[in-house]
């Protein structure tokens, strides 16, 4: 099997006057594991349906392997799609499920059986070929769906939230399996998810989508450490957020004066002196400032609560303005203040400063979801 590149050019989708996908350009090289990450309703499935030919776009073009495919229906495109429901045939054996699409390609019954067994070996299910889907675990059914999709030898495999029905442990296991299967086959994977952990662990690159627009395309590290917009910063991972006005810019850093204090962080996007802006710092980059550590940014707060996540510990603090600040610490057996006053600090290079203007409301909403008290914003 060989992967092919995918190119979306000016793809737009308007449903009865509602724009579900604004004009979108995206190029995915052959053999890439590409995730499309975004909240419910942002247009992920619509984009994937357009790409694989199940939905005709209002405008724009799709190229696969450099060839325009706009005129081709779904079954004539070199793509396969796995839907969230998997849609396996309950009365057929696992082998017949996998072989199902091959009959239309004029293969004999024996050839179909051989091909199905080959694919079942690829997903480590050769011993289960004669079972029915309901005799398998959720993860095994998932693998049958993957084998069935690969049977038609697609160059591009589209997966729409395929793991969302599985429990956490199995989901984490399947991440690794799907990723290694993708590497072994070389097929281009386009993977839809609203789970940032999934996107970050599996992908070569991620497109982060919001309200019908791709706001950033980048490697997991770029998306997490150098978010291009406040939405991306707030949607992927958690942030502690401080609001204020930019009072100085120097050497790529911006200083922010707000009700919670004066803080410095990396200047992102087009931040200028005088702008209303927000500073964000990850909970795992926020710590306690000791007497002899100089973290650059400091604030006084009260530690109010503690949430154990197993390997990690979230300490929840509140500053004088009532803002909630989360510290994500390794559960390494060391003692931490678990109540009462504390001085919290973070390094300027670990914080980013963005204008509060475009998309900031979305980031704020997301941080609100995480429990931050945005009402205290200046
Ligand atoms: N056939 C349709 N007719 C009208 N509106 C539609 C149609 N399909 C999708 N939409 C709308 O387009 C928007 C994007 O839908 P889409 O299914 O692409 O979202 P999504 O990102 O996949 O969300 P989810 O994570 O919930 O699956 C939604 O507001 C949806 O209601
Ligand atoms: Mg969807």
mmCIF file of N, CA and C in Angstrom, residues 203-331:
data_model
loop_
_atom_site.group_PDB
_atom_site.id
_atom_site.type_symbol
_atom_site.label_atom_id
_atom_site.label_comp_id
_atom_site.label_asym_id
_atom_site.label_seq_id
_atom_site.Cartn_x
_atom_site.Cartn_y
_atom_site.Cartn_z
ATOM 1 N N UNK A 203 0.068 12.133 16.052
ATOM 2 C CA UNK A 203 0.163 12.810 14.760
ATOM 3 C C UNK A 203 1.561 13.242 14.363
ATOM 4 N N UNK A 204 1.800 13.237 13.046
ATOM 5 C CA UNK A 204 2.948 13.971 12.518
ATOM 6 C C UNK A 204 2.642 15.464 12.585
ATOM 7 N N UNK A 205 1.448 15.817 12.122
ATOM 8 C CA UNK A 205 1.010 17.206 12.208
ATOM 9 C C UNK A 205 -0.473 17.241 12.567
ATOM 10 N N UNK A 206 -0.873 18.394 13.098
ATOM 11 C CA UNK A 206 -2.247 18.591 13.554
ATOM 12 C C UNK A 206 -2.796 19.868 12.917
ATOM 13 N N UNK A 207 -4.054 19.816 12.457
ATOM 14 C CA UNK A 207 -4.777 21.044 12.109
ATOM 15 C C UNK A 207 -5.745 21.312 13.249
ATOM 16 N N UNK A 208 -5.662 22.494 13.849
ATOM 17 C CA UNK A 208 -6.606 22.842 14.902
ATOM 18 C C UNK A 208 -7.710 23.696 14.284
ATOM 19 N N UNK A 209 -8.946 23.223 14.424
ATOM 20 C CA UNK A 209 -10.082 23.861 13.771
ATOM 21 C C UNK A 209 -10.977 24.528 14.782
ATOM 22 N N UNK A 210 -11.530 25.677 14.422
ATOM 23 C CA UNK A 210 -12.454 26.393 15.280
ATOM 24 C C UNK A 210 -13.477 27.099 14.409
ATOM 25 N N UNK A 211 -14.749 26.837 14.634
ATOM 26 C CA UNK A 211 -15.824 27.524 13.910
ATOM 27 C C UNK A 211 -15.603 27.558 12.409
ATOM 28 N N UNK A 212 -15.296 26.403 11.828
ATOM 29 C CA UNK A 212 -15.191 26.329 10.377
ATOM 30 C C UNK A 212 -13.907 26.836 9.778
ATOM 31 N N UNK A 213 -12.913 27.121 10.633
ATOM 32 C CA UNK A 213 -11.619 27.590 10.129
ATOM 33 C C UNK A 213 -10.496 26.787 10.766
ATOM 34 N N UNK A 214 -9.457 26.506 9.978
ATOM 35 C CA UNK A 214 -8.244 25.924 10.553
ATOM 36 C C UNK A 214 -7.411 27.089 11.070
ATOM 37 N N UNK A 215 -7.192 27.130 12.381
ATOM 38 C CA UNK A 215 -6.458 28.269 12.962
ATOM 39 C C UNK A 215 -4.954 28.039 12.974
ATOM 40 N N UNK A 216 -4.539 26.771 12.986
ATOM 41 C CA UNK A 216 -3.103 26.485 12.977
ATOM 42 C C UNK A 216 -2.869 25.078 12.457
ATOM 43 N N UNK A 217 -1.808 24.928 11.674
ATOM 44 C CA UNK A 217 -1.343 23.610 11.249
ATOM 45 C C UNK A 217 0.089 23.489 11.741
ATOM 46 N N UNK A 218 0.400 22.426 12.474
ATOM 47 C CA UNK A 218 1.766 22.306 12.970
ATOM 48 C C UNK A 218 2.022 20.953 13.596
ATOM 49 N N UNK A 219 3.281 20.713 13.950
ATOM 50 C CA UNK A 219 3.628 19.494 14.662
ATOM 51 C C UNK A 219 3.031 19.596 16.072
ATOM 52 N N UNK A 220 2.887 18.463 16.760
ATOM 53 C CA UNK A 220 2.363 18.533 18.131
ATOM 54 C C UNK A 220 3.145 19.527 19.005
ATOM 55 N N UNK A 221 4.459 19.544 18.883
ATOM 56 C CA UNK A 221 5.265 20.467 19.691
ATOM 57 C C UNK A 221 4.954 21.922 19.346
ATOM 58 N N UNK A 222 4.833 22.211 18.055
ATOM 59 C CA UNK A 222 4.504 23.590 17.657
ATOM 60 C C UNK A 222 3.143 24.006 18.188
ATOM 61 N N UNK A 223 2.173 23.113 18.069
ATOM 62 C CA UNK A 223 0.813 23.438 18.509
ATOM 63 C C UNK A 223 0.787 23.679 20.024
ATOM 64 N N UNK A 224 1.517 22.845 20.755
ATOM 65 C CA UNK A 224 1.458 22.940 22.221
ATOM 66 C C UNK A 224 2.320 24.090 22.756
ATOM 67 N N UNK A 225 3.533 24.234 22.208
ATOM 68 C CA UNK A 225 4.464 25.219 22.774
ATOM 69 C C UNK A 225 4.419 26.575 22.079
ATOM 70 N N UNK A 226 3.932 26.613 20.854
ATOM 71 C CA UNK A 226 3.880 27.894 20.136
ATOM 72 C C UNK A 226 2.525 28.053 19.452
ATOM 73 N N UNK A 227 1.459 28.080 20.250
ATOM 74 C CA UNK A 227 0.129 28.239 19.651
ATOM 75 C C UNK A 227 0.039 29.571 18.911
ATOM 76 N N UNK A 228 -0.634 29.540 17.746
ATOM 77 C CA UNK A 228 -0.680 30.739 16.910
ATOM 78 C C UNK A 228 -1.816 31.674 17.286
ATOM 79 N N UNK A 229 -2.829 31.134 17.966
ATOM 80 C CA UNK A 229 -3.971 31.979 18.330
ATOM 81 C C UNK A 229 -4.379 31.670 19.769
ATOM 82 N N UNK A 230 -5.087 32.602 20.392
ATOM 83 C CA UNK A 230 -5.574 32.336 21.749
ATOM 84 C C UNK A 230 -6.454 31.089 21.805
ATOM 85 N N UNK A 231 -7.217 30.836 20.750
ATOM 86 C CA UNK A 231 -8.064 29.640 20.756
ATOM 87 C C UNK A 231 -7.225 28.375 20.846
ATOM 88 N N UNK A 232 -6.198 28.301 20.006
ATOM 89 C CA UNK A 232 -5.338 27.106 20.015
ATOM 90 C C UNK A 232 -4.673 26.965 21.382
ATOM 91 N N UNK A 233 -4.196 28.079 21.919
ATOM 92 C CA UNK A 233 -3.539 28.044 23.232
ATOM 93 C C UNK A 233 -4.470 27.511 24.304
ATOM 94 N N UNK A 234 -5.741 27.896 24.228
ATOM 95 C CA UNK A 234 -6.685 27.498 25.265
ATOM 96 C C UNK A 234 -7.297 26.134 25.031
ATOM 97 N N UNK A 235 -7.417 25.718 23.762
ATOM 98 C CA UNK A 235 -8.089 24.444 23.466
ATOM 99 C C UNK A 235 -7.166 23.255 23.672
ATOM 100 N N UNK A 236 -5.908 23.438 23.308
ATOM 101 C CA UNK A 236 -4.947 22.338 23.428
ATOM 102 C C UNK A 236 -4.219 22.491 24.757
ATOM 103 N N UNK A 237 -4.600 21.689 25.723
ATOM 104 C CA UNK A 237 -3.999 21.793 27.046
ATOM 105 C C UNK A 237 -4.697 22.865 27.869
ATOM 106 N N UNK A 238 -4.231 23.018 29.099
ATOM 107 C CA UNK A 238 -4.810 24.006 29.997
ATOM 108 C C UNK A 238 -3.891 25.205 30.092
ATOM 109 N N UNK A 239 -4.430 26.343 30.483
ATOM 110 C CA UNK A 239 -3.636 27.552 30.662
ATOM 111 C C UNK A 239 -4.092 28.277 31.920
ATOM 112 N N UNK A 240 -3.156 28.897 32.616
ATOM 113 C CA UNK A 240 -3.510 29.925 33.587
ATOM 114 C C UNK A 240 -3.490 31.244 32.828
ATOM 115 N N UNK A 241 -4.538 32.035 32.979
ATOM 116 C CA UNK A 241 -4.712 33.224 32.141
ATOM 117 C C UNK A 241 -4.742 34.483 33.006
ATOM 118 N N UNK A 242 -3.976 35.493 32.597
ATOM 119 C CA UNK A 242 -3.997 36.800 33.258
ATOM 120 C C UNK A 242 -4.293 37.856 32.207
ATOM 121 N N UNK A 243 -5.144 38.811 32.546
ATOM 122 C CA UNK A 243 -5.500 39.851 31.591
ATOM 123 C C UNK A 243 -4.868 41.171 32.007
ATOM 124 N N UNK A 244 -4.633 42.052 31.051
ATOM 125 C CA UNK A 244 -4.094 43.364 31.379
ATOM 126 C C UNK A 244 -3.788 44.154 30.127
ATOM 127 N N UNK A 245 -2.956 45.199 30.309
ATOM 128 C CA UNK A 245 -2.573 46.054 29.188
ATOM 129 C C UNK A 245 -1.063 45.938 29.000
ATOM 130 N N UNK A 246 -0.636 45.911 27.754
ATOM 131 C CA UNK A 246 0.790 45.790 27.455
ATOM 132 C C UNK A 246 1.457 47.143 27.706
ATOM 133 N N UNK A 247 2.485 47.147 28.566
ATOM 134 C CA UNK A 247 3.137 48.416 28.904
ATOM 135 C C UNK A 247 4.566 48.494 28.392
ATOM 136 N N UNK A 248 5.142 47.387 27.957
ATOM 137 C CA UNK A 248 6.505 47.438 27.408
ATOM 138 C C UNK A 248 6.745 46.217 26.545
ATOM 139 N N UNK A 249 7.584 46.411 25.524
ATOM 140 C CA UNK A 249 7.983 45.288 24.676
ATOM 141 C C UNK A 249 9.490 45.369 24.508
ATOM 142 N N UNK A 250 10.171 44.255 24.757
ATOM 143 C CA UNK A 250 11.625 44.256 24.677
ATOM 144 C C UNK A 250 12.126 42.856 24.359
ATOM 145 N N UNK A 251 12.998 42.735 23.373
ATOM 146 C CA UNK A 251 13.649 41.461 23.035
ATOM 147 C C UNK A 251 12.682 40.291 22.882
ATOM 148 N N UNK A 252 11.551 40.544 22.268
ATOM 149 C CA UNK A 252 10.615 39.448 22.057
ATOM 150 C C UNK A 252 9.727 39.155 23.255
ATOM 151 N N UNK A 253 9.865 39.932 24.312
ATOM 152 C CA UNK A 253 9.003 39.745 25.483
ATOM 153 C C UNK A 253 8.062 40.937 25.629
ATOM 154 N N UNK A 254 6.887 40.677 26.188
ATOM 155 C CA UNK A 254 5.928 41.753 26.436
ATOM 156 C C UNK A 254 5.606 41.796 27.920
ATOM 157 N N UNK A 255 5.491 43.026 28.468
ATOM 158 C CA UNK A 255 5.112 43.166 29.874
ATOM 159 C C UNK A 255 3.649 43.554 29.957
ATOM 160 N N UNK A 256 2.977 42.899 30.854
ATOM 161 C CA UNK A 256 1.528 43.073 30.984
ATOM 162 C C UNK A 256 1.230 43.603 32.380
ATOM 163 N N UNK A 257 0.482 44.718 32.465
ATOM 164 C CA UNK A 257 0.032 45.250 33.753
ATOM 165 C C UNK A 257 -1.453 44.995 33.896
ATOM 166 N N UNK A 258 -1.832 44.284 34.950
ATOM 167 C CA UNK A 258 -3.257 43.994 35.142
ATOM 168 C C UNK A 258 -3.591 43.977 36.609
ATOM 169 N N UNK A 259 -4.851 43.704 36.922
ATOM 170 C CA UNK A 259 -5.279 43.699 38.323
ATOM 171 C C UNK A 259 -4.530 42.671 39.173
ATOM 172 N N UNK A 260 -4.054 41.596 38.541
ATOM 173 C CA UNK A 260 -3.373 40.549 39.307
ATOM 174 C C UNK A 260 -1.888 40.824 39.513
ATOM 175 N N UNK A 261 -1.346 41.862 38.844
ATOM 176 C CA UNK A 261 0.070 42.163 38.981
ATOM 177 C C UNK A 261 0.702 42.474 37.636
ATOM 178 N N UNK A 262 2.035 42.537 37.641
ATOM 179 C CA UNK A 262 2.780 42.820 36.422
ATOM 180 C C UNK A 262 3.568 41.569 36.049
ATOM 181 N N UNK A 263 3.363 41.094 34.835
ATOM 182 C CA UNK A 263 3.995 39.844 34.403
ATOM 183 C C UNK A 263 4.616 40.023 33.022
ATOM 184 N N UNK A 264 5.630 39.184 32.764
ATOM 185 C CA UNK A 264 6.293 39.228 31.463
ATOM 186 C C UNK A 264 6.203 37.857 30.805
ATOM 187 N N UNK A 265 5.962 37.863 29.504
ATOM 188 C CA UNK A 265 5.918 36.612 28.756
ATOM 189 C C UNK A 265 6.365 36.837 27.324
ATOM 190 N N UNK A 266 6.542 35.732 26.591
ATOM 191 C CA UNK A 266 6.927 35.830 25.179
ATOM 192 C C UNK A 266 5.833 36.557 24.409
ATOM 193 N N UNK A 267 6.244 37.447 23.549
ATOM 194 C CA UNK A 267 5.277 38.197 22.772
ATOM 195 C C UNK A 267 4.841 37.363 21.567
ATOM 196 N N UNK A 268 3.550 37.104 21.444
ATOM 197 C CA UNK A 268 3.040 36.329 20.314
ATOM 198 C C UNK A 268 2.185 37.226 19.426
ATOM 199 N N UNK A 269 2.019 36.780 18.187
ATOM 200 C CA UNK A 269 1.222 37.500 17.194
ATOM 201 C C UNK A 269 1.639 38.979 17.189
ATOM 202 N N UNK A 270 0.725 39.870 16.915
ATOM 203 C CA UNK A 270 1.095 41.282 16.777
ATOM 204 C C UNK A 270 0.724 42.065 18.019
ATOM 205 N N UNK A 271 1.436 41.831 19.087
ATOM 206 C CA UNK A 271 1.152 42.527 20.330
ATOM 207 C C UNK A 271 1.927 43.843 20.351
ATOM 208 N N UNK A 272 1.238 44.946 20.651
ATOM 209 C CA UNK A 272 1.891 46.253 20.709
ATOM 210 C C UNK A 272 1.627 46.904 22.062
ATOM 211 N N UNK A 273 2.470 47.884 22.416
ATOM 212 C CA UNK A 273 2.283 48.628 23.663
ATOM 213 C C UNK A 273 0.916 49.312 23.620
ATOM 214 N N UNK A 274 0.178 49.202 24.707
ATOM 215 C CA UNK A 274 -1.148 49.810 24.790
ATOM 216 C C UNK A 274 -2.272 48.827 24.530
ATOM 217 N N UNK A 275 -1.949 47.671 23.957
ATOM 218 C CA UNK A 275 -2.995 46.680 23.662
ATOM 219 C C UNK A 275 -3.557 46.051 24.934
ATOM 220 N N UNK A 276 -4.852 45.779 24.897
ATOM 221 C CA UNK A 276 -5.456 44.869 25.879
ATOM 222 C C UNK A 276 -4.987 43.470 25.491
ATOM 223 N N UNK A 277 -4.458 42.719 26.431
ATOM 224 C CA UNK A 277 -3.891 41.413 26.069
ATOM 225 C C UNK A 277 -4.098 40.409 27.189
ATOM 226 N N UNK A 278 -3.788 39.164 26.883
ATOM 227 C CA UNK A 278 -3.806 38.126 27.908
ATOM 228 C C UNK A 278 -2.453 37.425 27.940
ATOM 229 N N UNK A 279 -2.065 37.035 29.139
ATOM 230 C CA UNK A 279 -0.855 36.236 29.302
ATOM 231 C C UNK A 279 -1.293 34.849 29.739
ATOM 232 N N UNK A 280 -0.716 33.831 29.113
ATOM 233 C CA UNK A 280 -1.069 32.460 29.463
ATOM 234 C C UNK A 280 0.175 31.669 29.825
ATOM 235 N N UNK A 281 0.042 30.846 30.836
ATOM 236 C CA UNK A 281 1.150 29.967 31.231
ATOM 237 C C UNK A 281 0.558 28.604 31.593
ATOM 238 N N UNK A 282 1.212 27.542 31.149
ATOM 239 C CA UNK A 282 0.718 26.189 31.394
ATOM 240 C C UNK A 282 0.809 25.836 32.880
ATOM 241 N N UNK A 283 -0.144 25.081 33.408
ATOM 242 C CA UNK A 283 -0.074 24.649 34.815
ATOM 243 C C UNK A 283 1.217 23.892 35.138
ATOM 244 N N UNK A 284 1.767 23.145 34.180
ATOM 245 C CA UNK A 284 3.007 22.411 34.465
ATOM 246 C C UNK A 284 4.243 23.313 34.412
ATOM 247 N N UNK A 285 4.070 24.548 33.961
ATOM 248 C CA UNK A 285 5.178 25.514 33.981
ATOM 249 C C UNK A 285 4.980 26.555 35.082
ATOM 250 N N UNK A 286 3.963 26.338 35.900
ATOM 251 C CA UNK A 286 3.689 27.235 37.017
ATOM 252 C C UNK A 286 4.102 26.494 38.293
ATOM 253 N N UNK A 287 4.869 27.154 39.161
ATOM 254 C CA UNK A 287 5.343 26.446 40.352
ATOM 255 C C UNK A 287 5.368 27.349 41.566
ATOM 256 N N UNK A 288 5.890 26.796 42.650
ATOM 257 C CA UNK A 288 6.086 27.623 43.842
ATOM 258 C C UNK A 288 7.430 28.310 43.735
ATOM 259 N N UNK A 289 7.459 29.607 44.018
ATOM 260 C CA UNK A 289 8.707 30.342 43.986
ATOM 261 C C UNK A 289 9.357 30.214 45.356
ATOM 262 N N UNK A 290 10.558 29.676 45.390
ATOM 263 C CA UNK A 290 11.276 29.520 46.656
ATOM 264 C C UNK A 290 12.034 30.789 46.979
ATOM 265 N N UNK A 291 12.618 30.861 48.182
ATOM 266 C CA UNK A 291 13.348 32.072 48.574
ATOM 267 C C UNK A 291 14.547 32.328 47.665
ATOM 268 N N UNK A 292 15.172 31.275 47.140
ATOM 269 C CA UNK A 292 16.349 31.527 46.316
ATOM 270 C C UNK A 292 16.159 31.151 44.837
ATOM 271 N N UNK A 293 14.911 31.014 44.428
ATOM 272 C CA UNK A 293 14.699 30.840 42.989
ATOM 273 C C UNK A 293 14.204 32.167 42.436
ATOM 274 N N UNK A 294 14.675 32.494 41.257
ATOM 275 C CA UNK A 294 14.182 33.703 40.638
ATOM 276 C C UNK A 294 13.444 33.310 39.369
ATOM 277 N N UNK A 295 12.150 33.183 39.467
ATOM 278 C CA UNK A 295 11.348 32.744 38.331
ATOM 279 C C UNK A 295 10.882 33.904 37.468
ATOM 280 N N UNK A 296 11.256 35.116 37.841
ATOM 281 C CA UNK A 296 10.876 36.260 37.022
ATOM 282 C C UNK A 296 9.503 36.792 37.383
ATOM 283 N N UNK A 297 8.487 35.958 37.212
ATOM 284 C CA UNK A 297 7.129 36.385 37.540
ATOM 285 C C UNK A 297 6.732 35.784 38.882
ATOM 286 N N UNK A 298 6.167 36.613 39.735
ATOM 287 C CA UNK A 298 5.733 36.125 41.045
ATOM 288 C C UNK A 298 4.377 36.691 41.398
ATOM 289 N N UNK A 299 3.618 35.924 42.156
ATOM 290 C CA UNK A 299 2.382 36.470 42.706
ATOM 291 C C UNK A 299 2.039 35.731 43.993
ATOM 292 N N UNK A 300 1.361 36.445 44.863
ATOM 293 C CA UNK A 300 0.945 35.834 46.118
ATOM 294 C C UNK A 300 -0.424 35.214 45.934
ATOM 295 N N UNK A 301 -0.591 34.042 46.496
ATOM 296 C CA UNK A 301 -1.874 33.347 46.346
ATOM 297 C C UNK A 301 -2.115 32.471 47.569
ATOM 298 N N UNK A 302 -3.316 31.920 47.639
ATOM 299 C CA UNK A 302 -3.640 30.952 48.685
ATOM 300 C C UNK A 302 -3.919 29.609 48.028
ATOM 301 N N UNK A 303 -3.273 28.575 48.535
ATOM 302 C CA UNK A 303 -3.561 27.235 48.021
ATOM 303 C C UNK A 303 -4.878 26.775 48.640
ATOM 304 N N UNK A 304 -5.805 26.348 47.792
ATOM 305 C CA UNK A 304 -7.157 26.022 48.281
ATOM 306 C C UNK A 304 -7.541 24.563 48.106
ATOM 307 N N UNK A 305 -6.897 23.890 47.202
ATOM 308 C CA UNK A 305 -7.345 22.518 46.970
ATOM 309 C C UNK A 305 -6.305 21.685 46.260
ATOM 310 N N UNK A 306 -6.580 20.382 46.221
ATOM 311 C CA UNK A 306 -5.621 19.427 45.711
ATOM 312 C C UNK A 306 -6.400 18.335 45.006
ATOM 313 N N UNK A 307 -6.015 18.068 43.750
ATOM 314 C CA UNK A 307 -6.670 16.978 43.008
ATOM 315 C C UNK A 307 -5.587 16.006 42.596
ATOM 316 N N UNK A 308 -5.748 14.742 42.963
ATOM 317 C CA UNK A 308 -4.750 13.739 42.608
ATOM 318 C C UNK A 308 -5.133 13.094 41.278
ATOM 319 N N UNK A 309 -4.188 13.110 40.324
ATOM 320 C CA UNK A 309 -4.437 12.485 39.018
ATOM 321 C C UNK A 309 -3.591 11.240 38.861
ATOM 322 N N UNK A 310 -3.091 10.683 39.936
ATOM 323 C CA UNK A 310 -2.186 9.548 39.853
ATOM 324 C C UNK A 310 -0.751 10.036 39.787
ATOM 325 N N UNK A 311 -0.154 10.024 38.590
ATOM 326 C CA UNK A 311 1.236 10.477 38.509
ATOM 327 C C UNK A 311 1.381 11.981 38.718
ATOM 328 N N UNK A 312 0.283 12.708 38.591
ATOM 329 C CA UNK A 312 0.321 14.157 38.758
ATOM 330 C C UNK A 312 -0.603 14.611 39.860
ATOM 331 N N UNK A 313 -0.314 15.818 40.288
ATOM 332 C CA UNK A 313 -1.064 16.423 41.362
ATOM 333 C C UNK A 313 -1.447 17.815 40.872
ATOM 334 N N UNK A 314 -2.721 18.174 40.925
ATOM 335 C CA UNK A 314 -3.117 19.541 40.606
ATOM 336 C C UNK A 314 -3.371 20.284 41.909
ATOM 337 N N UNK A 315 -2.623 21.339 42.123
ATOM 338 C CA UNK A 315 -2.908 22.192 43.264
ATOM 339 C C UNK A 315 -3.633 23.416 42.744
ATOM 340 N N UNK A 316 -4.721 23.764 43.422
ATOM 341 C CA UNK A 316 -5.531 24.884 42.977
ATOM 342 C C UNK A 316 -5.333 26.034 43.950
ATOM 343 N N UNK A 317 -4.905 27.180 43.393
ATOM 344 C CA UNK A 317 -4.660 28.351 44.233
ATOM 345 C C UNK A 317 -5.514 29.508 43.735
ATOM 346 N N UNK A 318 -5.637 30.541 44.545
ATOM 347 C CA UNK A 318 -6.396 31.731 44.159
ATOM 348 C C UNK A 318 -5.594 32.967 44.542
ATOM 349 N N UNK A 319 -5.478 33.920 43.592
ATOM 350 C CA UNK A 319 -4.718 35.132 43.922
ATOM 351 C C UNK A 319 -5.642 36.171 44.564
ATOM 352 N N UNK A 320 -5.068 37.359 44.853
ATOM 353 C CA UNK A 320 -5.819 38.380 45.586
ATOM 354 C C UNK A 320 -7.059 38.834 44.822
ATOM 355 N N UNK A 321 -7.037 38.739 43.480
ATOM 356 C CA UNK A 321 -8.204 39.155 42.696
ATOM 357 C C UNK A 321 -9.236 38.038 42.592
ATOM 358 N N UNK A 322 -8.947 36.880 43.179
ATOM 359 C CA UNK A 322 -9.885 35.769 43.122
ATOM 360 C C UNK A 322 -9.637 34.833 41.954
ATOM 361 N N UNK A 323 -8.597 35.117 41.155
ATOM 362 C CA UNK A 323 -8.320 34.266 39.999
ATOM 363 C C UNK A 323 -7.826 32.893 40.437
ATOM 364 N N UNK A 324 -8.339 31.871 39.746
ATOM 365 C CA UNK A 324 -7.950 30.493 40.023
ATOM 366 C C UNK A 324 -6.678 30.185 39.246
ATOM 367 N N UNK A 325 -5.702 29.641 39.911
ATOM 368 C CA UNK A 325 -4.432 29.287 39.272
ATOM 369 C C UNK A 325 -4.162 27.814 39.575
ATOM 370 N N UNK A 326 -3.861 27.059 38.534
ATOM 371 C CA UNK A 326 -3.625 25.625 38.713
ATOM 372 C C UNK A 326 -2.136 25.326 38.558
ATOM 373 N N UNK A 327 -1.616 24.513 39.466
ATOM 374 C CA UNK A 327 -0.229 24.042 39.373
ATOM 375 C C UNK A 327 -0.279 22.539 39.142
ATOM 376 N N UNK A 328 0.387 22.127 38.097
ATOM 377 C CA UNK A 328 0.375 20.716 37.723
ATOM 378 C C UNK A 328 1.744 20.160 38.113
ATOM 379 N N UNK A 329 1.796 19.410 39.201
ATOM 380 C CA UNK A 329 3.089 18.979 39.741
ATOM 381 C C UNK A 329 3.236 17.468 39.652
ATOM 382 N N UNK A 330 4.474 17.007 39.504
ATOM 383 C CA UNK A 330 4.717 15.564 39.535
ATOM 384 C C UNK A 330 4.419 15.050 40.941
ATOM 385 N N UNK A 331 3.750 13.909 41.025
ATOM 386 C CA UNK A 331 3.446 13.300 42.322
ATOM 387 C C UNK A 331 4.667 12.480 42.749
#
